[in-house]
Every structure is written in C-alpha cells, then in structure tokens.
One Martini backbone bead per residue (centre of mass of N, CA, C, O) as a GRO file, in nm:
protein
   99
    1MET     BB    1   8.281  12.315   6.560
    2ALA     BB    2   8.536  12.353   6.611
    3ALA     BB    3   8.496  12.544   6.826
    4LEU     BB    4   8.401  12.412   7.065
    5ALA     BB    5   8.644  12.178   7.071
    6VAL     BB    6   8.835  12.404   7.166
    7THR     BB    7   8.680  12.531   7.442
    8GLY     BB    8   8.656  12.256   7.594
    9ALA     BB    9   8.946  12.226   7.606
   10LEU     BB   10   9.017  12.491   7.742
   11THR     BB   11   8.839  12.439   7.939
   12ALA     BB   12   8.988  12.186   8.053
   13GLY     BB   13   9.241  12.268   8.134
   14TYR     BB   14   9.152  12.499   8.384
   15VAL     BB   15   9.023  12.295   8.569
   16LEU     BB   16   9.277  12.099   8.567
   17GLY     BB   17   9.426  12.325   8.667
   18ARG     BB   18   9.331  12.442   8.920
   19TRP     BB   19   9.276  12.068   9.033
   20ARG     BB   20   9.539  11.897   9.051
   21PRO     BB   21   9.564  11.645   9.054
   22TRP     BB   22   9.865  11.487   9.034
   23ARG     BB   23   9.900  11.656   9.307
   24GLN     BB   24   9.680  11.529   9.461
   25LEU     BB   25   9.767  11.224   9.462
   26GLY     BB   26  10.078  11.272   9.550
   27ASP     BB   27  10.041  11.345   9.822
   28TRP     BB   28   9.852  11.149   9.916
   29ALA     BB   29  10.087  10.884   9.874
   30SER     BB   30  10.319  11.077  10.054
   31GLY     BB   31  10.143  11.020  10.269
   32GLN     BB   32  10.068  10.728  10.306
   33VAL     BB   33  10.394  10.637  10.318
   34ARG     BB   34  10.470  10.778  10.577
   35SER     BB   35  10.227  10.654  10.759
   36ALA     BB   36  10.127  10.330  10.911
   37GLY     BB   37   9.807  10.271  10.822
   38PRO     BB   38   9.558  10.192  10.617
   39TRP     BB   39   9.777  10.096  10.386
   40ALA     BB   40   9.932   9.869  10.532
   41ARG     BB   41   9.634   9.720  10.579
   42GLY     BB   42   9.538   9.640  10.292
   43GLY     BB   43   9.756   9.514  10.120
   44TYR     BB   44   9.916   9.465   9.826
   45GLY     BB   45   9.727   9.606   9.656
   46ARG     BB   46   9.756   9.881   9.772
   47GLN     BB   47   9.985   9.944   9.811
   48ALA     BB   48  10.078   9.920   9.501
   49ALA     BB   49   9.878  10.185   9.434
   50VAL     BB   50  10.061  10.383   9.618
   51VAL     BB   51  10.356  10.317   9.444
   52LEU     BB   52  10.287  10.389   9.236
   53ALA     BB   53  10.180  10.604   9.246
   54LEU     BB   54  10.458  10.776   9.340
   55VAL     BB   55  10.647  10.679   9.095
   56LEU     BB   56  10.396  10.877   8.872
   57THR     BB   57  10.499  11.144   9.051
   58ALA     BB   58  10.791  11.104   9.197
   59PRO     BB   59  11.040  11.002   9.077
   60ARG     BB   60  11.320  11.176   9.154
   61THR     BB   61  11.197  11.073   9.451
   62SER     BB   62  11.202  10.724   9.399
   63TRP     BB   63  11.503  10.722   9.337
   64ARG     BB   64  11.637  10.770   9.550
   65ILE     BB   65  11.560  10.591   9.765
   66LEU     BB   66  11.629  10.351   9.583
   67ARG     BB   67  11.962  10.505   9.616
   68THR     BB   68  11.970  10.447   9.886
   69PRO     BB   69  12.039  10.310  10.162
   70THR     BB   70  12.060  10.100  10.415
   71THR     BB   71  12.029  10.126  10.794
   72THR     BB   72  12.103   9.976  11.037
   73ALA     BB   73  12.181  10.159  11.244
   74GLN     BB   74  12.054  10.265  11.536
   75PRO     BB   75  11.992  10.495  11.801
   76PRO     BB   76  12.001  10.538  12.090
   77MET     BB   77  11.850  10.460  12.367
   78PRO     BB   78  11.701  10.629  12.590
   79LEU     BB   79  11.777  10.658  12.946
   80ARG     BB   80  11.582  10.506  13.223
   81ASP     BB   81  11.493  10.602  13.501
   82PRO     BB   82  11.369  10.435  13.754
   83HIS     BB   83  11.443  10.630  13.963
   84TRP     BB   84  11.276  10.941  13.900
   85ALA     BB   85  11.106  11.048  14.174
   86ALA     BB   86  11.329  11.062  14.354
   87ASN     BB   87  11.518  11.219  14.128
   88ARG     BB   88  11.412  11.471  14.154
   89ALA     BB   89  11.272  11.841  14.237
   90ARG     BB   90  11.178  12.000  14.372
   91SER     BB   91  10.960  12.199  14.505
   92THR     BB   92  10.864  12.473  14.675
   93THR     BB   93  10.636  12.356  14.754
   94ASP     BB   94  10.747  12.100  14.906
   95GLN     BB   95  10.899  12.230  15.078
   96GLU     BB   96  10.743  12.419  15.243
   97GLY     BB   97  10.610  12.131  15.435
   98THR     BB   98  10.932  12.106  15.511
   99THR     BB   99  11.141  12.213  15.823
   0.00000   0.00000   0.00000
C-alpha cells in the first residue's frame, strides 16, 4: 500500500513539474495586467483576482513595482504638422508629369 502511495505521489509530482501550473498562472496574470483588455473591464473582483495571482506568483516583481515611485511627468507629445501633405517630398513619379 505504501509503495502505491509513493508511486502516486511521484507521478503527481512529475505531472505537475511538466505542466508547471504555477508558471502558467504567473504568465497569464502578467499578460492580463500588461494589456488593458478585459481584465480592466471585468470589475473589481476580477481585477483583485488577477493582481492577487500576480502577487502570489511573482512576489519580487510585485514588490519592486510597489516600491517604484510614480512619475507625474509624461513625455512630450510629438508635434504634428497640419500641412504634412503639402510639405512632403515629391517622388520621382510625381515629377515626371510636370515639366
């Protein structure tokens, strides 16, 4: 009976080691947090579950993110030329017809 229990435990450990559910959960939570997709629109319960999964699977990364101060300054927006079509360089096909 003990040999059967040991064999079952070893088999379960092997299967979990190959399947790696902890890493898959962490990768899923990280992907959910990085994208502003359905997890943000899913309500507070879903957000709490995703963040809890991320904290449990990647505690060092989560602690580093919490310690990092927020930045209030945003990078400057690139200037947009309203006359971009008039100021663009003419290609050789545009210049062939005009002489």
